[in-house]
Every structure is written in structure tokens, then in C-alpha cells.
Coordinates of C-alpha atoms and ligand atoms in Angstrom, one line a residue:
M194 CA 0.0 0.0 0.0
K195 CA 2.1 2.9 -1.3
K196 CA -0.2 5.0 -3.5
I197 CA -3.9 5.2 -2.6
L198 CA -7.0 6.5 -4.4
V199 CA -9.9 7.4 -2.0
T200 CA -13.4 7.7 -3.4
G201 CA -16.0 9.7 -1.4
A202 CA -13.1 11.5 0.1
Q203 CA -15.1 14.6 1.2
G204 CA -17.4 12.6 3.5
Q205 CA -17.3 11.9 7.2
I206 CA -14.7 9.1 7.0
G207 CA -12.9 10.3 3.9
S208 CA -12.1 13.8 5.1
E209 CA -10.2 12.4 8.1
L210 CA -8.8 9.3 6.4
V211 CA -7.1 11.4 3.6
T212 CA -5.3 13.5 6.2
T213 CA -4.2 10.5 8.3
L214 CA -3.1 8.6 5.2
R215 CA -1.1 11.6 4.0
E216 CA 0.6 11.8 7.4
N217 CA 1.5 8.1 7.1
Y218 CA 2.2 7.5 3.4
G219 CA 3.1 11.0 2.1
T220 CA 0.9 13.8 0.8
S221 CA 1.5 13.2 -2.9
N222 CA 0.7 9.5 -2.6
I223 CA -2.9 9.9 -1.6
V224 CA -5.3 10.9 -4.3
A225 CA -8.6 12.2 -2.9
T226 CA -11.7 12.0 -5.2
D227 CA -15.3 12.9 -4.8
I228 CA -18.2 14.5 -6.7
K229 CA -18.0 17.4 -4.4
E230 CA -15.3 20.1 -4.9
N231 CA -12.2 19.9 -2.7
M232 CA -12.2 21.8 0.6
N233 CA -8.7 20.9 1.4
E234 CA -6.1 22.0 -1.1
D235 CA -3.3 20.0 0.5
G236 CA -2.7 17.2 -2.1
P237 CA -3.9 15.6 -5.3
F238 CA -7.6 15.8 -5.8
E239 CA -9.9 14.8 -8.8
I240 CA -13.6 15.0 -9.3
V241 CA -14.7 11.4 -9.9
D242 CA -18.3 10.1 -10.0
V243 CA -17.9 6.4 -9.0
T244 CA -20.9 5.5 -11.2
N245 CA -18.7 6.5 -14.2
A246 CA -16.4 3.5 -14.6
E247 CA -14.2 5.2 -17.2
D248 CA -13.5 8.2 -15.1
L249 CA -12.6 6.1 -12.1
F250 CA -10.3 3.9 -14.3
S251 CA -8.5 6.8 -15.9
V252 CA -7.8 8.6 -12.6
A253 CA -6.5 5.3 -11.0
K254 CA -4.3 4.8 -14.1
K255 CA -3.1 8.4 -14.3
Y256 CA -1.8 8.4 -10.7
E257 CA -0.6 4.7 -10.9
V258 CA -2.2 3.9 -7.6
D259 CA -1.8 0.4 -6.0
T260 CA -4.8 0.7 -3.7
I261 CA -8.4 1.9 -3.8
M262 CA -10.3 2.9 -0.6
H263 CA -13.9 3.0 -1.8
L264 CA -16.0 5.2 0.5
A265 CA -18.5 6.8 -1.9
A266 CA -22.0 5.6 -0.8
L267 CA -25.4 6.6 0.3
L268 CA -25.9 5.9 4.0
S269 CA -28.8 4.1 5.8
A270 CA -31.3 6.9 6.6
R271 CA -30.8 8.7 3.2
A272 CA -30.9 5.4 1.3
E273 CA -34.3 4.6 2.8
A274 CA -35.7 7.9 1.4
I275 CA -34.3 7.1 -2.2
P276 CA -33.8 3.4 -2.4
Q277 CA -33.5 3.1 -6.2
K278 CA -30.7 5.8 -6.2
A279 CA -29.1 4.0 -3.3
W280 CA -28.9 0.8 -5.3
D281 CA -27.4 2.6 -8.3
L282 CA -24.7 4.3 -6.2
N283 CA -23.9 1.7 -3.6
M284 CA -23.9 -1.3 -6.0
G285 CA -22.9 0.4 -9.3
G286 CA -20.1 2.3 -7.6
L287 CA -18.7 -0.8 -5.9
M288 CA -18.9 -2.9 -9.0
N289 CA -16.9 -0.1 -10.9
A290 CA -14.3 0.1 -8.1
L291 CA -13.9 -3.7 -8.1
E292 CA -13.5 -3.8 -11.9
V293 CA -10.8 -1.1 -11.8
A294 CA -9.1 -3.1 -9.0
R295 CA -9.3 -6.2 -11.1
E296 CA -8.1 -4.6 -14.4
L297 CA -5.2 -2.7 -12.7
N298 CA -4.4 -5.4 -10.1
L299 CA -5.0 -3.1 -7.1
Q300 CA -5.8 -3.8 -3.4
I301 CA -9.2 -2.5 -2.4
F302 CA -10.9 -1.6 0.9
T303 CA -14.7 -1.4 1.1
P304 CA -16.6 -0.7 4.4
S305 CA -19.6 -2.7 5.2
S306 CA -21.7 -1.8 8.2
I307 CA -23.7 -3.1 11.2
G308 CA -26.6 -2.3 8.8
A309 CA -25.7 -5.6 7.1
F310 CA -27.5 -7.4 9.9
G311 CA -31.3 -7.6 10.4
P312 CA -34.1 -8.4 12.9
A313 CA -33.3 -12.2 12.7
T314 CA -29.7 -11.7 13.7
P315 CA -28.7 -12.5 17.3
K316 CA -28.9 -9.0 18.9
K317 CA -26.2 -9.4 21.6
N318 CA -22.6 -10.2 21.0
T319 CA -23.5 -10.7 17.3
P320 CA -21.1 -13.3 15.9
Q321 CA -18.8 -12.7 12.9
D322 CA -20.7 -15.4 10.9
T323 CA -24.4 -15.3 11.5
I324 CA -27.8 -14.7 9.9
Q325 CA -27.9 -11.6 7.7
R326 CA -31.4 -10.7 6.5
P327 CA -31.5 -6.9 6.6
T328 CA -34.7 -5.1 6.0
T329 CA -33.3 -1.8 4.6
M330 CA -32.0 -1.0 1.2
Y331 CA -28.7 0.0 2.8
G332 CA -28.5 -3.4 4.4
V333 CA -29.3 -5.2 1.2
N334 CA -26.5 -3.2 -0.5
K335 CA -24.0 -4.0 2.3
V336 CA -24.7 -7.7 2.3
A337 CA -24.5 -7.9 -1.5
G338 CA -21.3 -5.8 -1.4
E339 CA -19.7 -8.1 1.2
L340 CA -20.5 -11.1 -1.1
L341 CA -19.3 -9.3 -4.2
C342 CA -16.0 -8.5 -2.5
D343 CA -15.6 -12.2 -1.5
Y344 CA -16.5 -13.2 -5.1
Y345 CA -13.8 -10.8 -6.6
Y346 CA -11.2 -12.4 -4.3
S347 CA -12.1 -16.0 -4.9
R348 CA -12.9 -15.7 -8.7
F349 CA -10.3 -13.1 -9.8
G350 CA -7.8 -13.0 -6.9
V351 CA -8.4 -9.3 -6.2
D352 CA -7.0 -8.4 -2.8
T353 CA -10.4 -7.2 -1.3
R354 CA -10.6 -6.3 2.4
G355 CA -13.3 -4.7 4.5
V356 CA -14.9 -4.2 7.9
R357 CA -18.4 -3.8 9.2
F358 CA -18.2 -0.3 10.7
P359 CA -20.5 0.6 13.6
G360 CA -21.7 4.2 13.9
L361 CA -18.6 6.5 13.7
I362 CA -18.2 9.5 15.9
S363 CA -15.9 12.4 15.0
Y364 CA -15.5 16.1 15.5
V365 CA -14.1 17.0 12.0
A366 CA -16.8 16.3 9.3
P367 CA -20.5 16.0 9.9
P368 CA -22.1 12.6 9.4
G369 CA -23.7 11.8 6.1
G370 CA -27.3 10.7 6.9
G371 CA -26.9 7.5 8.9
T372 CA -29.0 6.1 11.8
T373 CA -26.3 6.7 14.4
D374 CA -25.8 10.4 13.6
Y375 CA -27.4 11.4 16.9
A376 CA -24.3 10.2 18.7
V377 CA -22.4 13.0 16.9
E378 CA -25.1 15.7 17.1
I379 CA -25.5 15.2 20.9
Y380 CA -21.9 16.5 21.5
Y381 CA -22.4 19.7 19.4
E382 CA -25.8 20.4 21.0
A383 CA -24.4 19.7 24.5
L384 CA -21.8 22.4 24.1
K385 CA -24.1 24.9 22.2
N386 CA -27.4 24.5 24.1
K387 CA -26.8 22.2 27.1
S388 CA -29.6 20.1 25.8
Y389 CA -30.4 17.5 23.0
T390 CA -33.6 16.0 21.6
S391 CA -32.8 12.5 20.4
Y392 CA -34.6 10.9 17.5
I393 CA -33.6 7.5 18.8
A394 CA -35.4 6.1 21.9
E395 CA -33.5 6.2 25.2
N396 CA -32.9 2.4 25.6
T397 CA -31.9 1.6 22.0
Y398 CA -28.4 0.2 22.0
M399 CA -26.2 0.3 18.9
D400 CA -22.5 -0.2 18.3
M401 CA -20.2 2.9 18.0
M402 CA -16.6 3.8 17.5
Y403 CA -14.4 6.9 17.7
M404 CA -12.9 8.0 14.4
P405 CA -9.2 7.6 15.4
D406 CA -9.9 3.9 16.2
A407 CA -11.7 3.5 12.8
L408 CA -8.8 5.0 10.8
N409 CA -6.3 2.9 12.6
A410 CA -8.4 -0.2 11.9
I411 CA -8.4 0.6 8.2
M412 CA -4.6 1.0 8.0
K413 CA -4.0 -2.1 10.2
L414 CA -6.3 -4.3 8.1
M415 CA -4.8 -3.1 4.8
E416 CA -1.2 -3.7 6.1
A417 CA -2.0 -7.2 7.5
D418 CA -0.4 -10.2 5.9
S419 CA -2.9 -11.6 3.4
D420 CA -2.3 -15.2 4.6
Q421 CA -3.6 -14.2 8.1
L422 CA -7.0 -13.2 6.7
E423 CA -9.5 -16.0 6.8
H424 CA -12.5 -13.5 6.9
R425 CA -11.1 -11.2 4.3
N426 CA -14.1 -8.9 3.9
A427 CA -16.6 -7.6 6.4
F428 CA -14.9 -8.1 9.8
N429 CA -17.1 -7.1 12.7
I430 CA -15.4 -4.2 14.6
S431 CA -16.8 -2.2 17.4
S432 CA -15.6 -0.6 20.6
I433 CA -18.7 0.9 22.3
S434 CA -22.3 -0.4 22.7
A435 CA -24.4 2.5 23.9
A436 CA -27.9 4.0 24.0
P437 CA -28.7 7.8 24.0
D438 CA -29.1 7.6 27.8
D439 CA -25.5 6.4 28.2
F440 CA -24.2 9.3 26.1
A441 CA -26.2 11.7 28.2
R442 CA -24.9 10.3 31.5
E443 CA -21.3 10.6 30.3
I444 CA -21.8 14.2 29.0
K445 CA -23.3 15.2 32.3
K446 CA -20.0 14.4 34.0
H447 CA -18.5 17.3 32.0
I448 CA -21.6 19.5 31.6
P449 CA -23.7 18.8 34.8
D450 CA -26.8 20.7 33.7
F451 CA -27.0 18.9 30.3
E452 CA -30.6 17.6 29.6
I453 CA -31.7 15.0 27.1
S454 CA -35.3 14.6 25.8
Y455 CA -36.8 12.4 23.1
N456 CA -38.8 12.9 19.9
V457 CA -38.5 9.5 18.2
D458 CA -38.3 9.4 14.4
P459 CA -40.2 6.2 13.4
V460 CA -38.1 5.7 10.3
R461 CA -34.7 5.8 11.9
Q462 CA -36.0 4.0 15.0
E463 CA -37.2 1.1 12.9
I464 CA -33.8 0.9 11.3
A465 CA -32.0 1.0 14.7
D466 CA -34.4 -1.7 16.1
S467 CA -33.4 -4.0 13.2
W468 CA -29.6 -3.7 14.1
P469 CA -27.6 -5.5 16.8
D470 CA -27.2 -4.1 20.3
S471 CA -23.5 -5.1 20.3
I472 CA -21.3 -7.0 17.9
D473 CA -18.5 -9.4 18.6
S474 CA -15.1 -8.2 17.2
T475 CA -12.9 -11.0 18.4
V476 CA -12.3 -12.5 14.9
A477 CA -10.9 -9.1 13.8
S478 CA -8.6 -9.0 16.9
K479 CA -7.4 -12.5 16.2
E480 CA -6.8 -12.3 12.5
W481 CA -5.2 -8.8 12.2
G482 CA -4.9 -7.4 15.7
F483 CA -7.9 -5.0 15.9
A484 CA -7.4 -3.2 19.2
P485 CA -9.4 0.0 19.7
V486 CA -8.3 2.5 22.3
Y487 CA -11.3 4.6 23.1
N488 CA -14.3 3.6 25.3
L489 CA -17.4 5.9 25.8
E490 CA -15.7 7.7 28.7
G491 CA -12.4 8.4 26.8
M492 CA -14.2 9.4 23.6
T493 CA -16.6 11.8 25.4
K494 CA -13.8 13.6 27.1
D495 CA -11.8 14.0 23.8
M496 CA -14.9 14.9 21.7
L497 CA -15.9 17.7 24.1
E498 CA -12.3 19.0 24.4
K499 CA -11.8 19.0 20.6
L500 CA -15.2 20.5 19.8
K501 CA -14.6 23.3 22.4
T502 CA -11.4 24.4 20.6
K503 CA -13.1 24.0 17.3
Ligands
NAD1857 P1 -20.6 10.3 3.8 O1 -22.0 10.3 3.4 O2 -20.2 11.2 4.9 O3 -19.7 10.5 2.5 C1 -19.9 9.9 1.3 C2 -19.1 10.8 0.3 O4 -19.4 10.1 -1.0 C3 -19.6 12.2 0.2 O5 -18.5 13.1 0.3 C4 -20.3 12.3 -1.2 O6 -20.1 13.6 -1.8 C5 -19.6 11.2 -1.9 N1 -20.4 10.7 -3.1 C6 -21.7 10.6 -3.2 N2 -22.1 10.2 -4.4 C7 -20.9 10.0 -5.1 C8 -20.6 9.6 -6.4 N3 -21.6 9.2 -7.3 N4 -19.3 9.5 -6.8 C9 -18.3 9.8 -5.9 N5 -18.5 10.3 -4.7 C10 -19.8 10.4 -4.3 O7 -20.2 8.7 4.2 P2 -19.2 8.2 5.2 O8 -19.8 8.2 6.6 O9 -17.9 8.8 5.0 O10 -19.1 6.6 4.8 C11 -18.2 6.1 3.9 C12 -18.4 4.6 3.8 O11 -18.4 4.0 5.2 C13 -19.8 4.2 3.3 O12 -19.7 3.0 2.5 C14 -20.6 3.9 4.5 O13 -21.7 3.0 4.2 C15 -19.6 3.3 5.4 N6 -20.0 3.4 6.8 C16 -20.0 4.5 7.5 C17 -20.4 4.6 8.8 C18 -20.4 5.9 9.5 O14 -20.8 5.9 10.7 N7 -19.9 7.0 9.0 C19 -20.7 3.4 9.5 C20 -20.7 2.2 8.8 C21 -20.3 2.2 7.4

């Protein structure tokens, strides 16, 4: 992994991943791409629509990259509002990225999600290999994507790798329309208004992770020895299982008069109810050393400090 093309680089993950990759692999070796204009002039950037296979191919070839990190996608809540468009982007974009990886012999990283599970999945300590019958378009896309990545590895020998991300929490870029976005908004509102109205019910548990742990996980998985990876794509990874009430309790330790209230959004609540409460990440730890640093306490302290200075 020496020269990397990132798709969807202006999103919540991409905007931090590009900076971290540039620190680790050199600015000129990271080619950021998105359909949105570049906000950060620091290194190579190209407008690339991932549904346009030729554009993606020619930019990958022009920069002679050896790796694609494919992040362009439509997330869970937004995908539910426009499911046909979600299929076109999430499946069409992935297929194009896999084809470019096959044709140019590249390594490729694709994130799946806890959204790849469904109501029939065991809810607690959800195993790596288990029932996956999601009820959302996003989940359907993620399961199909996991299988497609497995297929490109076994059929064409493409070095595909991936994780099932939980809800990611960061202070840099806003989240892009997922079901766990409340867990980012709550910190902004706590500092601004000392109150937050959650659209997710108080006792709904979901998996979460702080962005620095997510970025480290991507680099660690991509650097891992290929022979060690039995579950090549879609490793369960998580570091926190929490409900809105848990976030509120932790925030109150820093902002004692913080108040949480609830106005549940039925669409996002239904999605949340179909996902696990907590997933088991031990296979990722065993196969490539996944080892997150932040728990809810450490993340809350850091988020509030960083947002205050921001
Ligand atoms: P995001 O919505 O914040 O960013 C997506 C980016 O893709 C945006 O910058 C957007 O402009 C770009 N994009 C949209 N359509 C495009 C197109 N046709 N061509 C090129 N770029 C296009 O998403 P994110 O949170 O950064 O997520 C990235 C990946 O990680 C997705 O596959 C998502 O499903 C997965 N994931 C994210 C989370 C999370 O909490 N953020 C959790 C689980 C999985």
C-alpha cells in the first residue's frame, strides 16, 4: 500500500482518512476523489463520480495507484428515502471500483456496516458469521457488497478487504445521513445549548466507535499479511455499545446541567431496532490485531475538548 486512491473523500470518514493517510504515506501518494469540490487543497484531488467507470479507471491509471479505498456511498437513513438511487450508487459504484481493481491489479478496501444485519440476527454479541437478513435498502446493498468482494477475491484473486463499521463519531466532518448520527449531534448540542432532543429512543443500544480507532483499523487491516485473513471482507469491529441515555450520562460528567429529551423518528428508530445491540469483534482481533483505544468515557472527554477548541 504505497499509492492510494480514496473515493467519497469529502465525506465523514474520507475527510479524516485522507489527512491520516497523507501523514503516514506522504501527501502526494494519496489521491482524494469525490463528486464534491475539494475543501482541502493539500494534495492531489480529482472530481470522480464512481458511477462513471471510465473516469474512475482513468484517474486510477493516471496516478498509478496500487490501492483503492472505496468510501462513496449513500448511508442508511438517506438510502431509505431514495432506495433506487441508493442501489445505483452503492452497488454500481462498488462494481466499478472492483472492476478497476481487477483490471489494474489493485488492493481494495470497502466498508460494510452493522446495517448488514437484520431483525433475525442475534442481537447481543452478534457473531462474525451469522444470519444476515437486513430489512433496509442500505443493508441489502451492504450484504450484496460483502458477497461481491468475496467473489472478486475467490474468482479473480483481487485483494479485497473490509470491515463492518459501527456508527462512527468524529468532531471533524458532519455525518452523512446515517441512523447513528445522533451520537455526533449530541456533543455539538451539549456544548451549544446544554440540551439535546434524540430521534432514537433512550434504551436503544447500537455499536459505535471513535474515528481515530476506525482510521487505525483501516490501516492495520490493509497492512495485514494476506495469509492471516480468513475472513477477508466484512470483519465485525466495534468498541462501544451504547444507548442515547449512556451518552447523556457521560456528557453530564462534564456539563452537569445537560438535559436529554426524546422525539423519536419512526423511520430511523425502525432501522435501529433491526440492528444488533452489540457485535463481537474477536475475529478481527485474532486475524489482524484489531485493538481500539477509546471507550465511551475516553471518547466523550476527547470529543468535548476538541469541539470546544473548534
Ligand atoms: P458520507 O455520506 O459522509 O460521505 C460519502 C461521500 O461520497 C460524500 O463526500 C459524497 O459527496 C460522496 N459521493 C456521493 N455520491 C458519489 C458519487 N456518485 N461518486 C463519488 N462520490 C460520491 O459517508 P461516510 O460516513 O464517510 O461513509 C463512507 C463509507 O463507510 C460508506 O460505505 C458507508 O456505508 C460506510 N460506513 C460509514 C459509517 C459511519 O458511521 N460514517 C458506518 C458504517 C459504514
